Amino acid sequence: MLKRGCLLSSTMEKIVAKLLVGNWKMNGVKLALQEADLIAAAAKTALGQSIQLAICPPATLLARLSEATAGTGLLTGAQDCHAKASGAHTGDISAAMVKDAGGHFVIVGHSERRADHGESSEMVRNKAQAALEAGLVPIVCVGETRAEREAGQAEAIVLSQVEGSVPETFPDGGLVIAYEPVWAIGTGLVPSAADVLAMHQAVHESLVSRFGAKGASIQILYGGSVNGQNAGDLLHLAHVDGALVGGASLTADGFLKILHAIQE
Ligand code: 13P
């Protein structure tokens, strides 16, 4: 069992102590805004404790959710953006559109997009670059498959995704990474605390070696089956600066259980 006390992140290096982001994926119609209202009501208190809450709804709800929660302390974001600023790209949305809809974050390179839409790290990097240019904070996702972990390649794969997906320049505090092992997403499986700790440490060190002090300030979220039961242990590990939450963020009850777990 890992001892919690010696695993606390250094608050000297990171801007907000914890960042909790809900990724609603392709779930939610207007009715879901009621859940966001309940989450927004808790967001101000959380901010007082240096915990930032955010929801990334489907694109169809982003503007309404941003308007409904403006001034509450709950931030919003999109789940993807195009790498180009505008043009003939039917069905896509640009980073400027996300910004215009009130978004603060945009998730790029989620494993579901890497798998479903063949997104390479180079494409993800271009999307992150577009997000930065539009004044958004990209949440760059990385993570190994089960086969890659079983082959002992997890760290090499994740570090190469980080290297390939993170643009060369970004403002201080202007870029977030989410480590999401593909095999832990939506499965109820979670890596051991030691494995999460080792991966976050490795990602942190690679960012420091590439970007120096600015790399040290990049928040690294964990994602994959996070819930109210496991969040307390996971989010107190060193360099686990928050969570990217799928299923458990779809209801205020599920999401706020995670918040309460990390407030303890
Ligand atoms: P789950 O929390 O449902 O496992 O999803 C994680 C995820 O993919 C968040 O982006």
mmCIF file of C-alpha atoms and ligand atoms in Angstrom:
data_model
loop_
_atom_site.group_PDB
_atom_site.id
_atom_site.type_symbol
_atom_site.label_atom_id
_atom_site.label_comp_id
_atom_site.label_asym_id
_atom_site.label_seq_id
_atom_site.Cartn_x
_atom_site.Cartn_y
_atom_site.Cartn_z
ATOM 1 C CA MET A 1 0.000 0.000 0.000
ATOM 2 C CA LEU A 2 1.401 3.377 -0.964
ATOM 3 C CA LYS A 3 1.581 5.971 1.754
ATOM 4 C CA ARG A 4 -0.520 9.002 0.875
ATOM 5 C CA GLY A 5 1.526 11.530 2.821
ATOM 6 C CA CYS A 6 4.671 11.151 0.751
ATOM 7 C CA LEU A 7 2.861 11.251 -2.568
ATOM 8 C CA LEU A 8 1.346 14.695 -2.456
ATOM 9 C CA SER A 9 2.019 16.860 -5.495
ATOM 10 C CA SER A 10 4.219 19.853 -4.952
ATOM 11 C CA THR A 11 1.848 22.838 -4.990
ATOM 12 C CA MET A 12 4.882 25.029 -5.723
ATOM 13 C CA GLU A 13 4.878 23.810 -9.302
ATOM 14 C CA LYS A 14 1.243 23.635 -10.304
ATOM 15 C CA ILE A 15 -1.203 26.480 -10.704
ATOM 16 C CA VAL A 16 -4.530 25.024 -9.554
ATOM 17 C CA ALA A 17 -4.255 22.162 -7.087
ATOM 18 C CA LYS A 18 -6.759 19.902 -8.851
ATOM 19 C CA LEU A 19 -8.713 19.999 -12.090
ATOM 20 C CA LEU A 20 -11.779 17.810 -12.467
ATOM 21 C CA VAL A 21 -13.115 17.613 -16.027
ATOM 22 C CA GLY A 22 -16.248 15.757 -17.111
ATOM 23 C CA ASN A 23 -16.205 14.388 -20.659
ATOM 24 C CA TRP A 24 -19.806 13.657 -21.579
ATOM 25 C CA LYS A 25 -18.754 12.071 -24.900
ATOM 26 C CA MET A 26 -21.809 11.460 -27.171
ATOM 27 C CA ASN A 27 -24.280 11.639 -24.296
ATOM 28 C CA GLY A 28 -26.816 14.254 -23.315
ATOM 29 C CA VAL A 29 -29.613 16.344 -24.750
ATOM 30 C CA LYS A 30 -31.088 19.556 -23.295
ATOM 31 C CA LEU A 31 -32.351 17.719 -20.238
ATOM 32 C CA ALA A 32 -28.747 17.063 -19.189
ATOM 33 C CA LEU A 33 -28.290 20.781 -18.519
ATOM 34 C CA GLN A 34 -30.099 20.185 -15.230
ATOM 35 C CA GLU A 35 -27.181 18.020 -14.109
ATOM 36 C CA ALA A 36 -24.766 20.788 -15.110
ATOM 37 C CA ASP A 37 -26.737 23.292 -13.014
ATOM 38 C CA LEU A 38 -26.282 21.104 -9.950
ATOM 39 C CA ILE A 39 -22.560 20.730 -10.678
ATOM 40 C CA ALA A 40 -22.240 24.499 -11.196
ATOM 41 C CA ALA A 41 -23.771 25.102 -7.775
ATOM 42 C CA ALA A 42 -20.830 23.227 -6.227
ATOM 43 C CA ALA A 43 -18.178 24.808 -8.427
ATOM 44 C CA LYS A 44 -17.640 28.020 -6.453
ATOM 45 C CA THR A 45 -17.061 26.228 -3.173
ATOM 46 C CA ALA A 46 -14.653 23.889 -4.944
ATOM 47 C CA LEU A 47 -12.741 26.822 -6.416
ATOM 48 C CA GLY A 48 -12.261 28.168 -2.888
ATOM 49 C CA GLN A 49 -10.363 24.953 -2.224
ATOM 50 C CA SER A 50 -8.332 25.248 -5.440
ATOM 51 C CA ILE A 51 -10.371 22.593 -7.222
ATOM 52 C CA GLN A 52 -11.464 23.665 -10.697
ATOM 53 C CA LEU A 53 -14.478 21.910 -12.210
ATOM 54 C CA ALA A 54 -15.256 21.727 -15.922
ATOM 55 C CA ILE A 55 -17.692 19.931 -18.206
ATOM 56 C CA CYS A 56 -17.103 19.105 -21.867
ATOM 57 C CA PRO A 57 -20.587 18.359 -23.223
ATOM 58 C CA PRO A 58 -21.436 17.361 -26.799
ATOM 59 C CA ALA A 59 -20.906 20.299 -29.189
ATOM 60 C CA THR A 60 -24.683 20.758 -29.502
ATOM 61 C CA LEU A 61 -24.919 21.749 -25.823
ATOM 62 C CA LEU A 62 -21.728 23.753 -25.429
ATOM 63 C CA ALA A 63 -23.118 27.267 -25.999
ATOM 64 C CA ARG A 64 -26.202 26.681 -23.853
ATOM 65 C CA LEU A 65 -24.196 25.110 -21.068
ATOM 66 C CA SER A 66 -21.616 27.921 -21.156
ATOM 67 C CA GLU A 67 -24.370 30.545 -20.949
ATOM 68 C CA ALA A 68 -26.251 28.726 -18.207
ATOM 69 C CA THR A 69 -23.172 28.328 -16.011
ATOM 70 C CA ALA A 70 -21.392 31.646 -16.722
ATOM 71 C CA GLY A 71 -20.068 33.204 -13.527
ATOM 72 C CA THR A 72 -20.534 30.051 -11.452
ATOM 73 C CA GLY A 73 -16.908 28.910 -11.557
ATOM 74 C CA LEU A 74 -17.774 25.864 -13.677
ATOM 75 C CA LEU A 75 -15.780 26.001 -16.912
ATOM 76 C CA THR A 76 -16.812 24.343 -20.154
ATOM 77 C CA GLY A 77 -15.054 22.857 -23.137
ATOM 78 C CA ALA A 78 -15.433 20.866 -26.322
ATOM 79 C CA GLN A 79 -14.399 17.281 -27.017
ATOM 80 C CA ASP A 80 -12.551 17.978 -30.264
ATOM 81 C CA CYS A 81 -11.768 20.739 -32.760
ATOM 82 C CA HIS A 82 -10.453 20.872 -36.304
ATOM 83 C CA ALA A 83 -6.825 21.805 -36.913
ATOM 84 C CA LYS A 84 -7.803 24.428 -39.485
ATOM 85 C CA ALA A 85 -9.382 27.774 -38.609
ATOM 86 C CA SER A 86 -12.241 27.505 -41.144
ATOM 87 C CA GLY A 87 -13.144 26.005 -44.485
ATOM 88 C CA ALA A 88 -14.857 23.130 -46.253
ATOM 89 C CA HIS A 89 -14.830 20.528 -43.469
ATOM 90 C CA THR A 90 -18.398 19.313 -43.189
ATOM 91 C CA GLY A 91 -19.379 18.269 -39.696
ATOM 92 C CA ASP A 92 -16.299 19.653 -37.971
ATOM 93 C CA ILE A 93 -15.998 22.588 -35.588
ATOM 94 C CA SER A 94 -13.076 24.981 -35.314
ATOM 95 C CA ALA A 95 -11.302 26.071 -32.155
ATOM 96 C CA ALA A 96 -12.615 29.616 -32.691
ATOM 97 C CA MET A 97 -16.176 28.204 -32.729
ATOM 98 C CA VAL A 98 -15.504 26.465 -29.405
ATOM 99 C CA LYS A 99 -14.229 29.747 -27.990
ATOM 100 C CA ASP A 100 -17.232 31.623 -29.408
ATOM 101 C CA ALA A 101 -19.546 29.096 -27.719
ATOM 102 C CA GLY A 102 -17.968 29.962 -24.361
ATOM 103 C CA GLY A 103 -15.536 27.048 -24.141
ATOM 104 C CA HIS A 104 -12.365 27.314 -22.082
ATOM 105 C CA PHE A 105 -10.947 23.853 -22.800
ATOM 106 C CA VAL A 106 -10.909 21.514 -25.755
ATOM 107 C CA ILE A 107 -10.060 17.830 -25.439
ATOM 108 C CA VAL A 108 -7.789 16.703 -28.277
ATOM 109 C CA GLY A 109 -6.494 13.247 -29.140
ATOM 110 C CA HIS A 110 -8.911 11.280 -26.978
ATOM 111 C CA SER A 111 -8.246 7.573 -27.620
ATOM 112 C CA GLU A 112 -11.780 7.193 -28.990
ATOM 113 C CA ARG A 113 -10.950 9.764 -31.665
ATOM 114 C CA ARG A 114 -7.510 8.269 -32.262
ATOM 115 C CA ALA A 115 -9.244 4.890 -32.797
ATOM 116 C CA ASP A 116 -12.516 5.925 -34.491
ATOM 117 C CA HIS A 117 -11.102 8.692 -36.692
ATOM 118 C CA GLY A 118 -7.514 7.538 -37.182
ATOM 119 C CA GLU A 119 -6.041 10.598 -35.480
ATOM 120 C CA SER A 120 -2.248 10.461 -35.306
ATOM 121 C CA SER A 121 -0.159 12.340 -32.761
ATOM 122 C CA GLU A 122 0.780 14.793 -35.497
ATOM 123 C CA MET A 123 -2.910 15.539 -36.156
ATOM 124 C CA VAL A 124 -3.490 15.900 -32.427
ATOM 125 C CA ARG A 125 -0.592 18.326 -32.154
ATOM 126 C CA ASN A 126 -2.063 20.431 -34.988
ATOM 127 C CA LYS A 127 -5.422 20.484 -33.216
ATOM 128 C CA ALA A 128 -3.745 21.498 -29.948
ATOM 129 C CA GLN A 129 -1.918 24.255 -31.833
ATOM 130 C CA ALA A 130 -5.205 25.497 -33.318
ATOM 131 C CA ALA A 131 -6.759 25.469 -29.853
ATOM 132 C CA LEU A 132 -3.897 27.534 -28.436
ATOM 133 C CA GLU A 133 -4.169 30.035 -31.272
ATOM 134 C CA ALA A 134 -7.884 30.455 -30.504
ATOM 135 C CA GLY A 135 -7.121 31.128 -26.835
ATOM 136 C CA LEU A 136 -8.345 27.745 -25.596
ATOM 137 C CA VAL A 137 -6.604 25.369 -23.205
ATOM 138 C CA PRO A 138 -6.101 22.015 -24.964
ATOM 139 C CA ILE A 139 -6.400 18.849 -22.887
ATOM 140 C CA VAL A 140 -4.092 16.511 -24.788
ATOM 141 C CA CYS A 141 -4.976 12.828 -24.227
ATOM 142 C CA VAL A 142 -2.490 9.979 -24.292
ATOM 143 C CA GLY A 143 -2.691 6.358 -23.217
ATOM 144 C CA GLU A 144 -1.631 2.815 -24.049
ATOM 145 C CA THR A 145 -3.800 -0.137 -25.109
ATOM 146 C CA ARG A 146 -3.982 -3.324 -23.080
ATOM 147 C CA ALA A 147 -1.754 -5.134 -25.615
ATOM 148 C CA GLU A 148 0.859 -2.387 -25.363
ATOM 149 C CA ARG A 149 0.836 -2.583 -21.552
ATOM 150 C CA GLU A 150 1.095 -6.365 -21.605
ATOM 151 C CA ALA A 151 4.043 -6.086 -23.983
ATOM 152 C CA GLY A 152 5.810 -3.806 -21.494
ATOM 153 C CA GLN A 153 5.572 -0.839 -23.871
ATOM 154 C CA ALA A 154 3.143 1.369 -21.944
ATOM 155 C CA GLU A 155 5.645 4.041 -20.936
ATOM 156 C CA ALA A 156 7.371 4.181 -24.310
ATOM 157 C CA ILE A 157 4.019 4.526 -26.131
ATOM 158 C CA VAL A 158 2.703 7.205 -23.789
ATOM 159 C CA LEU A 159 5.916 9.236 -23.865
ATOM 160 C CA SER A 160 6.020 9.083 -27.640
ATOM 161 C CA GLN A 161 2.395 10.283 -27.787
ATOM 162 C CA VAL A 162 3.275 13.145 -25.439
ATOM 163 C CA GLU A 163 6.303 14.036 -27.535
ATOM 164 C CA GLY A 164 4.308 13.924 -30.780
ATOM 165 C CA SER A 165 1.080 15.543 -29.579
ATOM 166 C CA VAL A 166 2.246 18.503 -27.473
ATOM 167 C CA PRO A 167 3.099 21.643 -29.490
ATOM 168 C CA GLU A 168 6.440 23.371 -29.007
ATOM 169 C CA THR A 169 5.050 26.550 -27.461
ATOM 170 C CA PHE A 170 2.142 27.275 -25.152
ATOM 171 C CA PRO A 171 1.471 29.813 -22.423
ATOM 172 C CA ASP A 172 2.110 29.042 -18.747
ATOM 173 C CA GLY A 173 -0.784 26.974 -17.473
ATOM 174 C CA GLY A 174 -2.204 26.942 -20.987
ATOM 175 C CA LEU A 175 -2.004 23.233 -21.735
ATOM 176 C CA VAL A 176 -3.128 20.125 -19.842
ATOM 177 C CA ILE A 177 -2.313 16.452 -20.405
ATOM 178 C CA ALA A 178 -4.664 13.567 -19.645
ATOM 179 C CA TYR A 179 -3.218 10.083 -19.195
ATOM 180 C CA GLU A 180 -6.010 7.650 -20.024
ATOM 181 C CA PRO A 181 -5.048 3.983 -20.391
ATOM 182 C CA VAL A 182 -7.346 2.789 -23.213
ATOM 183 C CA TRP A 183 -8.098 -0.466 -21.345
ATOM 184 C CA ALA A 184 -9.312 1.465 -18.283
ATOM 185 C CA ILE A 185 -11.856 3.601 -20.166
ATOM 186 C CA GLY A 186 -15.426 2.561 -19.456
ATOM 187 C CA THR A 187 -14.362 -0.863 -18.182
ATOM 188 C CA GLY A 188 -14.305 -0.380 -14.407
ATOM 189 C CA LEU A 189 -10.633 -1.393 -14.499
ATOM 190 C CA VAL A 190 -8.085 0.984 -12.993
ATOM 191 C CA PRO A 191 -4.290 0.604 -12.972
ATOM 192 C CA SER A 192 -2.637 0.090 -9.608
ATOM 193 C CA ALA A 193 -1.665 3.233 -7.715
ATOM 194 C CA ALA A 194 1.974 2.319 -8.325
ATOM 195 C CA ASP A 195 1.410 2.134 -12.102
ATOM 196 C CA VAL A 196 -0.464 5.459 -12.187
ATOM 197 C CA LEU A 197 2.244 7.062 -10.062
ATOM 198 C CA ALA A 198 5.017 5.701 -12.303
ATOM 199 C CA MET A 199 3.349 6.890 -15.512
ATOM 200 C CA HIS A 200 2.557 10.374 -14.207
ATOM 201 C CA GLN A 201 6.105 10.687 -12.903
ATOM 202 C CA ALA A 202 7.504 9.618 -16.285
ATOM 203 C CA VAL A 203 5.271 12.074 -18.190
ATOM 204 C CA HIS A 204 6.174 14.869 -15.771
ATOM 205 C CA GLU A 205 9.899 14.181 -16.169
ATOM 206 C CA SER A 206 9.655 14.107 -19.951
ATOM 207 C CA LEU A 207 7.859 17.478 -19.901
ATOM 208 C CA VAL A 208 10.481 18.970 -17.588
ATOM 209 C CA SER A 209 13.286 17.714 -19.785
ATOM 210 C CA ARG A 210 11.645 19.191 -22.904
ATOM 211 C CA PHE A 211 10.218 22.441 -21.532
ATOM 212 C CA GLY A 212 12.051 23.123 -18.256
ATOM 213 C CA ALA A 213 10.097 24.996 -15.568
ATOM 214 C CA LYS A 214 7.142 25.479 -17.906
ATOM 215 C CA GLY A 215 6.949 21.717 -18.384
ATOM 216 C CA ALA A 216 6.869 21.256 -14.611
ATOM 217 C CA SER A 217 3.734 23.392 -14.422
ATOM 218 C CA ILE A 218 1.701 21.308 -16.892
ATOM 219 C CA GLN A 219 -1.165 19.613 -15.109
ATOM 220 C CA ILE A 220 -1.442 15.877 -15.755
ATOM 221 C CA LEU A 221 -4.913 14.395 -15.298
ATOM 222 C CA TYR A 222 -5.702 10.717 -14.883
ATOM 223 C CA GLY A 223 -8.698 9.261 -16.765
ATOM 224 C CA GLY A 224 -10.260 5.809 -16.959
ATOM 225 C CA SER A 225 -13.078 4.525 -14.719
ATOM 226 C CA VAL A 226 -12.638 7.269 -12.123
ATOM 227 C CA ASN A 227 -15.502 7.282 -9.616
ATOM 228 C CA GLY A 228 -16.323 8.366 -6.084
ATOM 229 C CA GLN A 229 -14.776 5.212 -4.646
ATOM 230 C CA ASN A 230 -11.339 5.356 -6.268
ATOM 231 C CA ALA A 231 -10.877 9.120 -6.771
ATOM 232 C CA GLY A 232 -9.555 9.814 -3.280
ATOM 233 C CA ASP A 233 -6.640 7.407 -3.641
ATOM 234 C CA LEU A 234 -5.850 8.243 -7.277
ATOM 235 C CA LEU A 235 -5.972 11.990 -6.949
ATOM 236 C CA HIS A 236 -3.650 12.172 -3.985
ATOM 237 C CA LEU A 237 -0.798 10.588 -5.939
ATOM 238 C CA ALA A 238 2.114 12.819 -6.930
ATOM 239 C CA HIS A 239 1.635 14.497 -10.313
ATOM 240 C CA VAL A 240 -1.976 13.375 -10.547
ATOM 241 C CA ASP A 241 -3.327 16.886 -10.845
ATOM 242 C CA GLY A 242 -6.920 15.958 -11.463
ATOM 243 C CA ALA A 243 -9.140 13.647 -13.446
ATOM 244 C CA LEU A 244 -10.829 13.389 -16.819
ATOM 245 C CA VAL A 245 -14.068 11.600 -16.066
ATOM 246 C CA GLY A 246 -16.433 9.912 -18.516
ATOM 247 C CA GLY A 247 -19.363 7.845 -17.230
ATOM 248 C CA ALA A 248 -19.339 9.158 -13.661
ATOM 249 C CA SER A 249 -19.601 12.772 -14.891
ATOM 250 C CA LEU A 250 -22.972 12.247 -16.576
ATOM 251 C CA THR A 251 -24.882 12.854 -13.371
ATOM 252 C CA ALA A 252 -24.243 15.553 -10.800
ATOM 253 C CA ASP A 253 -24.399 12.876 -8.141
ATOM 254 C CA GLY A 254 -21.592 10.820 -9.733
ATOM 255 C CA PHE A 255 -19.411 13.829 -10.491
ATOM 256 C CA LEU A 256 -19.842 15.470 -7.098
ATOM 257 C CA LYS A 257 -19.006 12.197 -5.348
ATOM 258 C CA ILE A 258 -15.582 12.483 -7.001
ATOM 259 C CA LEU A 259 -15.313 16.096 -5.886
ATOM 260 C CA HIS A 260 -16.174 15.141 -2.305
ATOM 261 C CA ALA A 261 -13.677 12.269 -2.383
ATOM 262 C CA ILE A 262 -10.822 14.605 -3.242
ATOM 263 C CA GLN A 263 -11.947 17.256 -0.767
ATOM 264 C CA GLU A 264 -11.450 14.805 2.102
HETATM 265 P P1 13P B 1 -14.756 6.616 -18.116
HETATM 266 O O1 13P B 1 -14.602 7.509 -16.910
HETATM 267 O O2 13P B 1 -16.180 6.359 -18.491
HETATM 268 O O3 13P B 1 -13.920 5.395 -18.000
HETATM 269 O O4 13P B 1 -14.154 7.456 -19.364
HETATM 270 C C1 13P B 1 -12.909 8.031 -19.235
HETATM 271 C C2 13P B 1 -12.686 8.903 -20.399
HETATM 272 O O5 13P B 1 -12.508 8.429 -21.510
HETATM 273 C C3 13P B 1 -12.719 10.348 -20.181
HETATM 274 O O6 13P B 1 -12.249 11.044 -21.273
#
